[in-house]
XYZ file of C-alpha atoms in Angstrom:
360
model
C 261.000 -74.764 201.578
C 260.179 -71.489 199.178
C 263.905 -72.223 197.676
C 262.786 -75.868 196.703
C 259.604 -74.920 195.725
C 261.196 -72.220 193.252
C 263.962 -74.722 192.242
C 261.478 -77.672 191.297
C 259.381 -75.029 189.199
C 262.361 -74.294 187.287
C 262.870 -77.929 186.646
C 259.014 -78.378 185.457
C 259.720 -75.426 182.981
C 262.497 -76.973 181.336
C 260.864 -80.403 181.400
C 257.563 -78.738 179.965
C 259.151 -76.515 177.775
C 258.219 -77.442 174.037
C 260.759 -78.461 171.756
C 262.096 -76.419 168.769
C 259.433 -75.368 166.667
C 261.613 -76.253 163.778
C 262.454 -79.829 164.906
C 258.971 -80.181 166.078
C 257.606 -79.493 162.682
C 260.387 -81.988 161.052
C 258.818 -84.876 163.242
C 255.690 -84.582 162.375
C 256.442 -84.748 158.913
C 258.609 -87.618 159.270
C 255.840 -89.479 161.370
C 253.329 -88.761 158.627
C 255.489 -90.193 155.924
C 255.720 -93.218 157.968
C 251.735 -93.502 158.327
C 251.905 -93.130 154.343
C 254.335 -96.117 153.899
C 251.873 -98.142 156.169
C 248.854 -97.129 154.061
C 250.540 -97.774 151.087
C 251.716 -101.348 152.084
C 248.451 -102.129 153.743
C 250.278 -102.880 156.970
C 249.150 -102.057 160.701
C 251.503 -99.070 161.725
C 251.708 -100.277 165.575
C 253.282 -101.856 167.393
C 256.325 -101.287 165.639
C 258.734 -103.620 164.897
C 262.317 -104.161 163.502
C 261.030 -105.859 160.445
C 258.670 -102.916 160.215
C 261.356 -100.130 160.570
C 263.525 -101.783 157.897
C 260.710 -101.993 155.499
C 260.028 -98.488 155.958
C 263.885 -97.410 155.611
C 264.320 -99.448 152.003
C 260.820 -97.831 150.994
C 262.138 -94.178 151.684
C 264.558 -93.301 149.060
C 261.996 -94.479 146.159
C 258.958 -92.347 147.975
C 260.375 -89.555 150.282
C 262.762 -87.175 148.461
C 265.800 -88.566 150.623
C 268.312 -86.816 148.763
C 270.978 -87.194 151.834
C 271.237 -90.916 151.761
C 271.338 -92.748 155.309
C 271.418 -89.475 157.074
C 268.002 -88.947 155.979
C 266.477 -92.357 156.134
C 267.859 -92.223 159.804
C 265.966 -88.949 160.775
C 262.865 -90.528 159.542
C 263.337 -93.576 161.287
C 264.437 -91.811 164.486
C 261.392 -89.895 164.474
C 259.101 -92.977 164.171
C 261.187 -94.942 166.848
C 260.618 -91.551 169.536
C 256.586 -92.095 168.382
C 256.754 -95.671 169.360
C 258.463 -95.027 172.483
C 256.209 -91.998 173.414
C 253.310 -94.529 173.308
C 255.083 -96.782 175.647
C 256.937 -99.275 173.506
C 260.532 -100.152 172.994
C 262.696 -99.132 170.406
C 262.758 -102.252 168.163
C 266.494 -101.309 166.973
C 267.949 -102.550 170.572
C 266.256 -106.072 170.119
C 268.649 -106.992 167.579
C 271.130 -104.525 166.652
C 273.473 -106.736 164.473
C 270.574 -106.743 161.769
C 269.970 -102.757 161.534
C 273.655 -102.259 161.524
C 273.711 -104.752 158.765
C 271.018 -102.918 156.927
C 272.952 -99.467 157.362
C 275.781 -100.912 155.634
C 273.740 -102.786 153.045
C 271.746 -98.981 152.588
C 275.092 -97.429 152.006
C 276.333 -99.735 149.497
C 273.399 -100.413 147.520
C 270.888 -97.429 147.219
C 271.896 -95.030 144.460
C 270.892 -91.241 146.022
C 270.361 -88.803 143.236
C 270.759 -85.359 144.411
C 267.923 -83.080 143.216
C 268.251 -79.828 145.113
C 270.773 -78.261 143.315
C 274.223 -76.711 145.110
C 274.392 -73.469 146.364
C 276.465 -71.191 144.579
C 278.593 -68.483 146.474
C 277.810 -64.956 145.404
C 280.491 -63.185 143.776
C 281.941 -59.743 144.302
C 280.767 -58.410 140.713
C 277.321 -59.273 142.271
C 277.896 -57.503 145.216
C 279.036 -54.277 143.360
C 275.484 -54.630 141.069
C 273.504 -55.164 144.138
C 274.879 -52.016 145.689
C 274.462 -49.694 142.319
C 270.898 -50.966 142.372
C 270.362 -50.000 145.821
C 272.161 -46.296 145.042
C 269.761 -45.829 142.085
C 266.347 -47.226 144.236
C 267.663 -44.722 147.108
C 265.215 -45.752 149.563
C 265.576 -46.667 153.489
C 264.339 -50.375 152.511
C 266.941 -50.680 149.485
C 269.397 -49.278 152.038
C 268.368 -51.774 154.650
C 268.749 -54.574 152.257
C 272.409 -53.521 151.063
C 273.355 -53.170 154.826
C 272.439 -56.590 155.135
C 273.832 -57.646 152.003
C 277.168 -55.942 152.816
C 277.268 -57.099 156.558
C 276.740 -60.753 155.265
C 279.457 -60.385 152.684
C 282.133 -58.905 154.280
C 281.975 -60.345 158.064
C 281.264 -64.192 157.277
C 278.280 -64.003 159.818
C 275.464 -66.655 159.132
C 272.448 -65.818 157.446
C 270.563 -66.775 160.811
C 271.908 -63.768 162.696
C 269.812 -61.596 160.295
C 267.151 -63.673 159.102
C 265.732 -66.208 161.776
C 263.357 -69.010 160.621
C 260.812 -68.114 163.021
C 259.860 -64.489 163.871
C 259.408 -65.835 167.347
C 262.857 -67.118 167.761
C 265.269 -64.407 168.302
C 268.220 -66.174 169.930
C 270.667 -65.812 167.574
C 269.329 -62.576 165.662
C 271.534 -59.476 165.962
C 270.067 -56.281 167.524
C 271.299 -52.522 167.218
C 272.907 -53.183 170.692
C 275.171 -55.541 169.215
C 276.514 -53.108 166.636
C 279.079 -50.765 167.552
C 280.812 -47.535 165.258
C 284.491 -47.075 166.018
C 285.136 -44.699 166.785
C 282.003 -43.129 166.069
C 279.089 -42.973 164.098
C 280.391 -39.183 162.555
C 283.836 -40.684 161.618
C 283.212 -44.432 161.611
C 286.358 -46.368 160.393
C 285.083 -49.950 161.203
C 282.079 -51.593 162.526
C 282.397 -54.011 165.256
C 279.455 -56.888 165.728
C 279.062 -58.989 169.147
C 277.480 -62.259 168.583
C 275.953 -64.168 171.589
C 275.681 -67.444 170.029
C 276.397 -69.399 166.768
C 275.863 -72.676 164.782
C 279.263 -73.967 166.212
C 278.805 -73.439 169.960
C 275.842 -73.953 172.617
C 273.259 -70.971 172.603
C 273.717 -70.857 176.234
C 277.444 -70.893 176.255
C 278.390 -67.577 177.663
C 281.288 -67.176 175.176
C 280.611 -64.575 172.286
C 281.827 -64.610 168.699
C 282.813 -61.391 167.687
C 283.456 -59.540 163.705
C 284.383 -56.359 162.265
C 283.865 -54.819 159.008
C 286.200 -51.937 157.694
C 286.219 -49.512 155.084
C 286.726 -50.715 151.450
C 288.483 -48.074 149.410
C 288.962 -50.373 146.275
C 285.087 -50.266 145.416
C 283.638 -47.539 147.767
C 280.159 -48.747 146.427
C 279.904 -52.128 148.368
C 281.684 -50.543 151.392
C 279.821 -52.073 154.518
C 280.587 -49.244 156.766
C 279.003 -46.815 154.722
C 276.177 -49.120 154.428
C 276.233 -49.558 157.829
C 275.987 -46.017 158.913
C 273.265 -45.159 156.075
C 270.909 -47.989 157.145
C 271.287 -46.507 161.105
C 271.097 -43.154 159.980
C 267.733 -44.060 157.922
C 266.082 -46.686 159.810
C 267.021 -46.765 163.889
C 263.994 -46.097 165.759
C 265.674 -45.711 168.938
C 265.428 -49.352 170.512
C 268.646 -50.707 170.926
C 267.294 -54.396 171.658
C 265.051 -54.436 168.225
C 266.681 -56.614 165.231
C 269.229 -54.313 162.999
C 267.170 -55.945 159.961
C 263.377 -56.373 159.766
C 260.358 -56.567 158.008
C 259.643 -52.906 157.224
C 255.571 -53.995 156.613
C 255.382 -55.281 160.006
C 258.056 -54.486 162.168
C 258.741 -58.139 162.922
C 262.057 -59.767 162.085
C 263.222 -60.470 158.556
C 261.933 -64.425 157.966
C 264.415 -66.798 156.378
C 262.052 -67.352 153.848
C 260.972 -63.785 153.160
C 264.605 -62.881 153.238
C 265.417 -65.423 150.624
C 262.715 -64.580 148.131
C 263.754 -60.664 148.397
C 267.239 -61.494 147.877
C 266.748 -63.381 144.815
C 264.590 -60.749 143.343
C 266.740 -58.296 144.081
C 269.788 -60.377 142.948
C 268.006 -61.306 139.412
C 267.081 -57.785 138.832
C 270.560 -56.628 139.477
C 271.951 -59.025 137.412
C 269.566 -58.209 134.302
C 270.221 -54.478 134.834
C 274.015 -54.543 135.040
C 275.254 -57.759 134.604
C 273.450 -58.644 131.054
C 275.810 -61.211 129.567
C 275.625 -63.297 133.022
C 273.517 -66.107 132.630
C 272.635 -67.653 136.278
C 270.103 -70.287 137.941
C 268.966 -67.582 140.720
C 267.756 -70.806 142.954
C 271.095 -71.554 143.515
C 271.833 -68.337 145.401
C 270.443 -68.433 149.284
C 271.868 -66.860 152.643
C 274.592 -69.426 152.666
C 275.828 -67.948 149.117
C 277.152 -64.992 151.049
C 279.378 -66.890 153.392
C 280.321 -69.235 150.318
C 281.443 -65.917 148.673
C 283.069 -64.152 151.083
C 284.862 -66.806 152.829
C 286.160 -68.016 149.023
C 287.110 -64.287 148.151
C 289.007 -63.854 151.752
C 290.864 -67.151 150.941
C 291.630 -66.198 147.416
C 293.750 -63.256 148.573
C 295.257 -65.004 151.645
C 298.331 -65.693 150.403
C 298.889 -62.468 148.067
C 298.213 -60.646 151.808
C 299.891 -63.079 153.632
C 297.172 -64.137 155.908
C 297.429 -67.479 157.256
C 294.637 -70.106 156.452
C 294.078 -70.556 160.408
C 293.019 -66.768 160.284
C 290.817 -67.310 157.629
C 288.927 -70.094 159.484
C 288.615 -67.855 162.841
C 287.105 -65.360 160.714
C 284.794 -67.940 159.436
C 283.924 -68.881 163.190
C 284.583 -72.554 161.794
C 283.612 -75.621 163.979
C 286.659 -77.128 163.352
C 289.285 -74.300 163.971
C 292.578 -75.510 165.063
C 293.379 -72.180 166.931
C 292.508 -71.647 170.635
C 289.316 -69.514 171.154
C 290.763 -68.919 174.732
C 292.046 -65.879 173.323
C 291.136 -63.400 169.749
C 294.312 -63.661 168.024
C 293.410 -60.496 165.666
C 292.409 -56.827 166.763
C 289.162 -55.632 165.593
C 290.984 -52.829 163.063
C 293.045 -56.199 161.618
C 289.751 -57.934 160.982
C 287.843 -55.062 159.647
C 290.822 -54.777 157.417
C 289.564 -58.083 155.794
C 286.810 -56.202 154.038
C 289.091 -54.701 151.636
C 290.695 -57.846 150.728
C 287.443 -59.175 149.996
C 286.579 -56.552 147.712
C 289.866 -56.909 145.973
C 289.196 -60.545 144.934
C 286.550 -59.174 142.211
C 289.109 -56.960 140.474
C 289.838 -58.039 137.140
C 287.096 -60.899 137.206
C 285.822 -62.745 133.922
C 282.146 -62.791 134.028
C 282.602 -65.733 131.669
C 284.760 -67.322 134.098
C 282.586 -66.699 137.056
C 281.432 -70.107 138.143
C 284.684 -72.279 137.247
C 285.673 -72.797 140.885
C 285.179 -74.930 143.433
C 284.343 -74.413 147.101
Protein backbone atom coordinates (compact mmCIF):
# COMPACT_ATOMS: atom_id res chain seq x y z
CA UNK A 1 0.00 0.00 0.00
CA UNK A 2 2.70 2.56 0.87
CA UNK A 3 4.46 1.79 -2.44
CA UNK A 4 1.36 2.40 -4.53
CA UNK A 5 0.60 5.57 -2.62
CA UNK A 6 4.11 6.82 -3.31
CA UNK A 7 3.78 6.03 -7.01
CA UNK A 8 0.36 7.68 -7.16
CA UNK A 9 1.91 10.73 -5.53
CA UNK A 10 4.60 10.89 -8.20
CA UNK A 11 2.03 10.62 -10.98
CA UNK A 12 -0.06 13.35 -9.37
CA UNK A 13 2.99 15.60 -9.17
CA UNK A 14 3.65 15.05 -12.84
CA UNK A 15 0.10 15.90 -13.80
CA UNK A 16 -0.05 18.96 -11.56
CA UNK A 17 3.40 20.26 -12.37
CA UNK A 18 3.23 23.74 -13.91
CA UNK A 19 4.16 23.99 -17.56
CA UNK A 20 7.28 25.78 -18.66
CA UNK A 21 7.07 29.44 -17.61
CA UNK A 22 8.07 30.71 -21.04
CA UNK A 23 5.53 28.53 -22.85
CA UNK A 24 2.80 29.48 -20.39
CA UNK A 25 3.53 33.17 -20.90
CA UNK A 26 3.52 32.73 -24.68
CA UNK A 27 0.21 30.88 -24.59
CA UNK A 28 -1.35 33.72 -22.60
CA UNK A 29 -0.18 36.28 -25.14
CA UNK A 30 -1.53 34.16 -28.01
CA UNK A 31 -4.97 33.84 -26.42
CA UNK A 32 -4.96 37.54 -25.54
CA UNK A 33 -4.38 38.33 -29.21
CA UNK A 34 -7.44 36.23 -30.07
CA UNK A 35 -9.63 38.24 -27.74
CA UNK A 36 -8.19 41.40 -29.28
CA UNK A 37 -9.30 40.07 -32.66
CA UNK A 38 -12.78 39.33 -31.33
CA UNK A 39 -13.13 42.82 -29.88
CA UNK A 40 -11.95 44.44 -33.11
CA UNK A 41 -14.30 42.25 -35.18
CA UNK A 42 -17.28 42.59 -32.80
CA UNK A 43 -17.75 38.81 -32.57
CA UNK A 44 -18.33 36.48 -29.62
CA UNK A 45 -15.10 34.65 -28.65
CA UNK A 46 -16.72 31.37 -27.61
CA UNK A 47 -17.70 28.79 -28.58
CA UNK A 48 -14.84 28.60 -31.07
CA UNK A 49 -15.91 27.61 -34.57
CA UNK A 50 -13.81 26.63 -37.57
CA UNK A 51 -14.88 29.77 -39.44
CA UNK A 52 -13.92 31.92 -36.48
CA UNK A 53 -10.51 30.27 -36.25
CA UNK A 54 -9.94 30.73 -40.00
CA UNK A 55 -10.85 34.40 -39.73
CA UNK A 56 -8.39 34.79 -36.86
CA UNK A 57 -5.62 33.12 -38.89
CA UNK A 58 -6.30 35.47 -41.81
CA UNK A 59 -6.39 38.53 -39.52
CA UNK A 60 -3.09 37.77 -37.75
CA UNK A 61 -0.51 38.74 -40.43
CA UNK A 62 -1.87 42.31 -40.49
CA UNK A 63 -2.28 42.70 -36.74
CA UNK A 64 -0.15 40.11 -34.94
CA UNK A 65 3.40 41.03 -35.95
CA UNK A 66 3.80 37.59 -37.51
CA UNK A 67 7.32 37.30 -38.91
CA UNK A 68 7.48 33.54 -39.32
CA UNK A 69 4.59 32.98 -41.70
CA UNK A 70 2.30 30.02 -41.14
CA UNK A 71 4.50 28.78 -38.30
CA UNK A 72 3.59 31.87 -36.27
CA UNK A 73 -0.09 31.60 -37.16
CA UNK A 74 -0.06 27.95 -36.12
CA UNK A 75 1.27 28.93 -32.68
CA UNK A 76 -1.51 31.48 -32.15
CA UNK A 77 -4.36 29.31 -33.43
CA UNK A 78 -3.06 26.24 -31.59
CA UNK A 79 -3.09 28.11 -28.28
CA UNK A 80 -6.66 29.27 -28.87
CA UNK A 81 -7.76 25.71 -29.68
CA UNK A 82 -6.17 24.42 -26.46
CA UNK A 83 -7.92 27.16 -24.50
CA UNK A 84 -11.22 26.13 -26.10
CA UNK A 85 -10.56 22.48 -25.24
CA UNK A 86 -9.75 23.40 -21.64
CA UNK A 87 -13.31 24.73 -21.45
CA UNK A 88 -14.70 21.40 -22.60
CA UNK A 89 -15.15 22.23 -26.28
CA UNK A 90 -13.79 20.20 -29.23
CA UNK A 91 -11.04 21.16 -31.65
CA UNK A 92 -12.97 22.77 -34.55
CA UNK A 93 -10.22 21.85 -37.02
CA UNK A 94 -11.07 18.16 -36.73
CA UNK A 95 -14.64 18.67 -37.89
CA UNK A 96 -13.66 19.55 -41.44
CA UNK A 97 -9.87 19.04 -41.71
CA UNK A 98 -9.85 19.50 -45.48
CA UNK A 99 -10.87 23.16 -45.08
CA UNK A 100 -8.14 23.83 -42.54
CA UNK A 101 -5.55 22.14 -44.81
CA UNK A 102 -6.76 24.24 -47.73
CA UNK A 103 -6.44 27.42 -45.66
CA UNK A 104 -2.88 26.49 -44.71
CA UNK A 105 -1.93 25.89 -48.36
CA UNK A 106 -3.55 29.11 -49.60
CA UNK A 107 -2.03 31.09 -46.74
CA UNK A 108 1.48 29.99 -47.67
CA UNK A 109 0.86 30.83 -51.32
CA UNK A 110 -0.97 34.13 -50.92
CA UNK A 111 0.21 35.89 -47.76
CA UNK A 112 3.40 37.89 -48.02
CA UNK A 113 5.38 37.99 -44.80
CA UNK A 114 7.63 40.97 -44.12
CA UNK A 115 10.59 40.11 -41.92
CA UNK A 116 10.95 43.04 -39.51
CA UNK A 117 13.39 41.38 -37.09
CA UNK A 118 17.00 42.08 -38.11
CA UNK A 119 19.14 39.03 -38.83
CA UNK A 120 21.53 38.14 -36.03
CA UNK A 121 25.11 38.50 -37.20
CA UNK A 122 28.07 36.40 -36.05
CA UNK A 123 30.70 37.94 -33.85
CA UNK A 124 34.03 38.04 -35.64
CA UNK A 125 37.38 37.31 -34.08
CA UNK A 126 38.49 40.95 -34.34
CA UNK A 127 35.54 41.82 -32.10
CA UNK A 128 36.55 39.12 -29.62
CA UNK A 129 40.01 40.69 -29.49
CA UNK A 130 38.48 44.12 -28.88
CA UNK A 131 36.40 42.72 -26.01
CA UNK A 132 39.49 41.05 -24.54
CA UNK A 133 41.55 44.23 -24.66
CA UNK A 134 38.68 46.09 -23.03
CA UNK A 135 38.51 43.52 -20.22
CA UNK A 136 42.28 43.74 -19.70
CA UNK A 137 42.13 47.52 -19.53
CA UNK A 138 39.15 47.45 -17.14
CA UNK A 139 40.86 44.85 -14.92
CA UNK A 140 38.00 44.09 -12.51
CA UNK A 141 36.53 40.76 -11.35
CA UNK A 142 33.33 41.57 -13.28
CA UNK A 143 35.27 42.31 -16.48
CA UNK A 144 37.14 39.02 -16.02
CA UNK A 145 33.87 37.14 -15.61
CA UNK A 146 32.40 38.80 -18.71
CA UNK A 147 35.41 37.86 -20.82
CA UNK A 148 35.51 34.32 -19.44
CA UNK A 149 31.90 33.97 -20.58
CA UNK A 150 32.61 35.54 -23.97
CA UNK A 151 35.61 33.33 -24.67
CA UNK A 152 33.79 30.17 -23.60
CA UNK A 153 30.90 30.88 -25.97
CA UNK A 154 33.22 31.88 -28.79
CA UNK A 155 35.56 28.90 -28.62
CA UNK A 156 33.30 26.05 -27.52
CA UNK A 157 30.02 26.44 -29.47
CA UNK A 158 28.21 26.16 -26.13
CA UNK A 159 24.74 27.66 -26.47
CA UNK A 160 24.04 30.87 -24.58
CA UNK A 161 21.38 29.10 -22.50
CA UNK A 162 24.15 27.26 -20.66
CA UNK A 163 25.52 30.49 -19.22
CA UNK A 164 22.41 32.64 -19.20
CA UNK A 165 18.93 31.14 -18.66
CA UNK A 166 15.78 32.92 -19.77
CA UNK A 167 14.44 32.54 -16.24
CA UNK A 168 16.65 32.82 -13.16
CA UNK A 169 14.61 30.03 -11.53
CA UNK A 170 15.20 27.55 -14.35
CA UNK A 171 18.71 26.14 -14.05
CA UNK A 172 18.19 22.91 -16.01
CA UNK A 173 20.80 23.75 -18.65
CA UNK A 174 23.05 26.14 -16.74
CA UNK A 175 26.72 25.26 -16.29
CA UNK A 176 27.91 25.05 -12.67
CA UNK A 177 31.48 25.19 -11.40
CA UNK A 178 31.48 21.40 -10.94
CA UNK A 179 30.90 21.03 -14.71
CA UNK A 180 34.21 22.77 -15.44
CA UNK A 181 37.47 20.81 -15.11
CA UNK A 182 40.96 22.25 -15.52
CA UNK A 183 43.33 19.79 -17.17
CA UNK A 184 45.84 18.80 -15.93
CA UNK A 185 45.44 21.35 -13.10
CA UNK A 186 44.45 24.92 -12.34
CA UNK A 187 48.15 25.79 -11.84
CA UNK A 188 49.29 24.41 -15.20
CA UNK A 189 46.12 24.36 -17.27
CA UNK A 190 46.39 23.26 -20.88
CA UNK A 191 42.67 22.98 -21.63
CA UNK A 192 39.35 23.22 -19.85
CA UNK A 193 36.74 20.47 -20.09
CA UNK A 194 32.99 21.23 -19.83
CA UNK A 195 30.35 18.58 -19.16
CA UNK A 196 26.81 19.46 -20.25
CA UNK A 197 23.99 17.23 -19.02
CA UNK A 198 21.33 18.44 -21.44
CA UNK A 199 21.15 20.62 -24.51
CA UNK A 200 18.71 21.92 -27.07
CA UNK A 201 19.28 18.89 -29.31
CA UNK A 202 18.16 16.24 -26.81
CA UNK A 203 15.59 15.64 -24.09
CA UNK A 204 16.23 17.44 -20.78
CA UNK A 205 15.88 14.21 -18.80
CA UNK A 206 18.04 12.12 -21.13
CA UNK A 207 21.19 11.00 -19.31
CA UNK A 208 23.49 11.34 -22.27
CA UNK A 209 25.80 14.28 -21.59
CA UNK A 210 27.38 16.35 -24.29
CA UNK A 211 30.85 17.68 -23.68
CA UNK A 212 33.26 20.17 -25.10
CA UNK A 213 36.63 21.66 -24.30
CA UNK A 214 38.64 24.80 -24.96
CA UNK A 215 42.38 25.00 -25.31
CA UNK A 216 45.24 27.47 -25.14
CA UNK A 217 45.27 30.02 -27.94
CA UNK A 218 48.83 30.87 -28.92
CA UNK A 219 48.05 32.87 -32.05
CA UNK A 220 46.25 35.55 -30.01
CA UNK A 221 46.89 35.10 -26.25
CA UNK A 222 44.61 38.02 -25.32
CA UNK A 223 41.50 36.03 -26.24
CA UNK A 224 42.70 32.67 -24.84
CA UNK A 225 39.70 30.92 -23.24
CA UNK A 226 41.92 28.91 -20.89
CA UNK A 227 43.48 32.07 -19.54
CA UNK A 228 40.11 33.70 -18.92
CA UNK A 229 38.59 30.57 -17.36
CA UNK A 230 41.48 30.30 -14.91
CA UNK A 231 41.43 34.01 -14.06
CA UNK A 232 37.65 33.93 -13.54
CA UNK A 233 37.98 30.94 -11.23
CA UNK A 234 40.66 32.63 -9.17
CA UNK A 235 38.84 35.97 -9.01
CA UNK A 236 35.24 34.87 -8.56
CA UNK A 237 34.86 31.26 -7.33
CA UNK A 238 33.26 31.41 -3.86
CA UNK A 239 33.64 27.75 -2.92
CA UNK A 240 30.25 26.34 -3.97
CA UNK A 241 30.74 23.79 -6.80
CA UNK A 242 27.00 23.68 -7.52
CA UNK A 243 26.71 27.43 -8.11
CA UNK A 244 26.45 28.75 -11.70
CA UNK A 245 29.76 29.73 -13.26
CA UNK A 246 28.36 33.06 -14.42
CA UNK A 247 26.03 35.19 -12.28
CA UNK A 248 24.43 38.57 -11.84
CA UNK A 249 27.06 40.04 -9.55
CA UNK A 250 24.59 42.41 -7.90
CA UNK A 251 22.16 39.68 -6.84
CA UNK A 252 24.27 36.54 -6.92
CA UNK A 253 21.59 34.87 -9.05
CA UNK A 254 22.09 33.44 -12.52
CA UNK A 255 22.65 35.94 -15.29
CA UNK A 256 19.27 36.07 -17.07
CA UNK A 257 19.14 36.22 -20.86
CA UNK A 258 17.76 39.76 -21.04
CA UNK A 259 20.41 41.12 -18.69
CA UNK A 260 23.16 39.18 -20.42
CA UNK A 261 22.15 40.51 -23.83
CA UNK A 262 21.96 44.15 -22.72
CA UNK A 263 25.35 43.90 -21.00
CA UNK A 264 26.91 42.08 -23.93
CA UNK A 265 25.65 44.64 -26.46
CA UNK A 266 26.82 47.52 -24.28
CA UNK A 267 30.30 46.01 -23.87
CA UNK A 268 30.55 45.20 -27.57
CA UNK A 269 29.48 48.72 -28.57
CA UNK A 270 32.10 50.27 -26.28
CA UNK A 271 34.81 47.87 -27.47
CA UNK A 272 34.11 48.56 -31.14
CA UNK A 273 34.11 52.32 -30.54
CA UNK A 274 37.41 52.17 -28.66
CA UNK A 275 39.36 49.59 -30.65
CA UNK A 276 37.62 49.21 -34.04
CA UNK A 277 36.61 52.82 -34.80
CA UNK A 278 36.32 52.24 -38.55
CA UNK A 279 33.72 49.52 -38.10
CA UNK A 280 30.06 50.54 -38.35
CA UNK A 281 27.50 48.01 -37.11
CA UNK A 282 23.95 47.81 -35.81
CA UNK A 283 24.60 46.52 -32.30
CA UNK A 284 21.07 45.09 -32.11
CA UNK A 285 22.11 42.44 -34.61
CA UNK A 286 24.41 40.82 -32.07
CA UNK A 287 22.91 38.56 -29.42
CA UNK A 288 23.79 35.32 -27.66
CA UNK A 289 23.42 33.29 -30.88
CA UNK A 290 26.10 35.49 -32.48
CA UNK A 291 28.76 33.60 -30.54
CA UNK A 292 27.78 30.23 -32.01
CA UNK A 293 27.52 31.74 -35.47
CA UNK A 294 30.92 33.34 -35.14
CA UNK A 295 32.77 30.40 -33.63
CA UNK A 296 31.33 27.76 -35.93
CA UNK A 297 31.85 29.95 -39.00
CA UNK A 298 35.48 30.58 -38.02
CA UNK A 299 36.10 26.87 -37.42
CA UNK A 300 34.42 25.95 -40.71
CA UNK A 301 36.63 28.38 -42.61
CA UNK A 302 39.69 26.72 -41.10
CA UNK A 303 38.47 23.15 -41.58
CA UNK A 304 39.97 22.59 -45.03
CA UNK A 305 43.28 24.17 -44.04
CA UNK A 306 43.59 21.84 -41.05
CA UNK A 307 42.21 18.65 -42.63
CA UNK A 308 39.16 18.80 -40.38
CA UNK A 309 36.12 16.88 -41.62
CA UNK A 310 32.83 18.80 -41.58
CA UNK A 311 31.25 16.00 -39.54
CA UNK A 312 33.72 16.93 -36.81
CA UNK A 313 32.59 20.55 -37.07
CA UNK A 314 28.98 19.41 -36.73
CA UNK A 315 29.84 17.30 -33.71
CA UNK A 316 31.77 20.19 -32.16
CA UNK A 317 28.65 22.34 -32.58
CA UNK A 318 26.30 19.68 -31.17
CA UNK A 319 24.07 20.01 -34.21
CA UNK A 320 20.81 18.11 -34.10
CA UNK A 321 21.25 16.62 -37.58
CA UNK A 322 24.77 15.32 -37.03
CA UNK A 323 25.49 12.27 -39.19
CA UNK A 324 28.05 10.62 -36.97
CA UNK A 325 26.99 8.40 -34.09
CA UNK A 326 26.71 9.78 -30.57
CA UNK A 327 27.38 6.32 -29.14
CA UNK A 328 31.07 7.14 -29.07
CA UNK A 329 33.25 10.23 -28.93
CA UNK A 330 35.49 10.50 -31.96
CA UNK A 331 37.64 13.35 -30.64
CA UNK A 332 39.85 13.38 -27.58
CA UNK A 333 39.57 16.28 -25.17
CA UNK A 334 42.94 17.54 -26.41
CA UNK A 335 41.82 17.40 -30.04
CA UNK A 336 38.64 19.32 -29.39
CA UNK A 337 40.50 21.85 -27.25
CA UNK A 338 42.84 22.33 -30.20
CA UNK A 339 39.97 23.83 -32.18
CA UNK A 340 40.29 26.98 -30.05
CA UNK A 341 43.47 28.10 -31.76
CA UNK A 342 41.99 27.24 -35.15
CA UNK A 343 39.03 29.51 -34.45
CA UNK A 344 41.31 32.33 -33.33
CA UNK A 345 43.42 31.97 -36.47
CA UNK A 346 40.36 32.66 -38.59
CA UNK A 347 40.67 36.29 -37.48
CA UNK A 348 44.21 36.71 -38.81
CA UNK A 349 44.39 39.17 -41.66
CA UNK A 350 40.67 40.03 -41.71
CA UNK A 351 39.92 43.25 -43.55
CA UNK A 352 37.43 45.17 -41.44
CA UNK A 353 35.78 46.53 -44.55
CA UNK A 354 34.95 42.96 -45.57
CA UNK A 355 33.86 41.87 -42.12
CA UNK A 356 30.21 41.22 -42.91
CA UNK A 357 30.31 40.14 -46.54
CA UNK A 358 29.76 36.45 -45.80
CA UNK A 359 26.83 34.10 -45.46
CA UNK A 360 26.07 31.84 -42.50
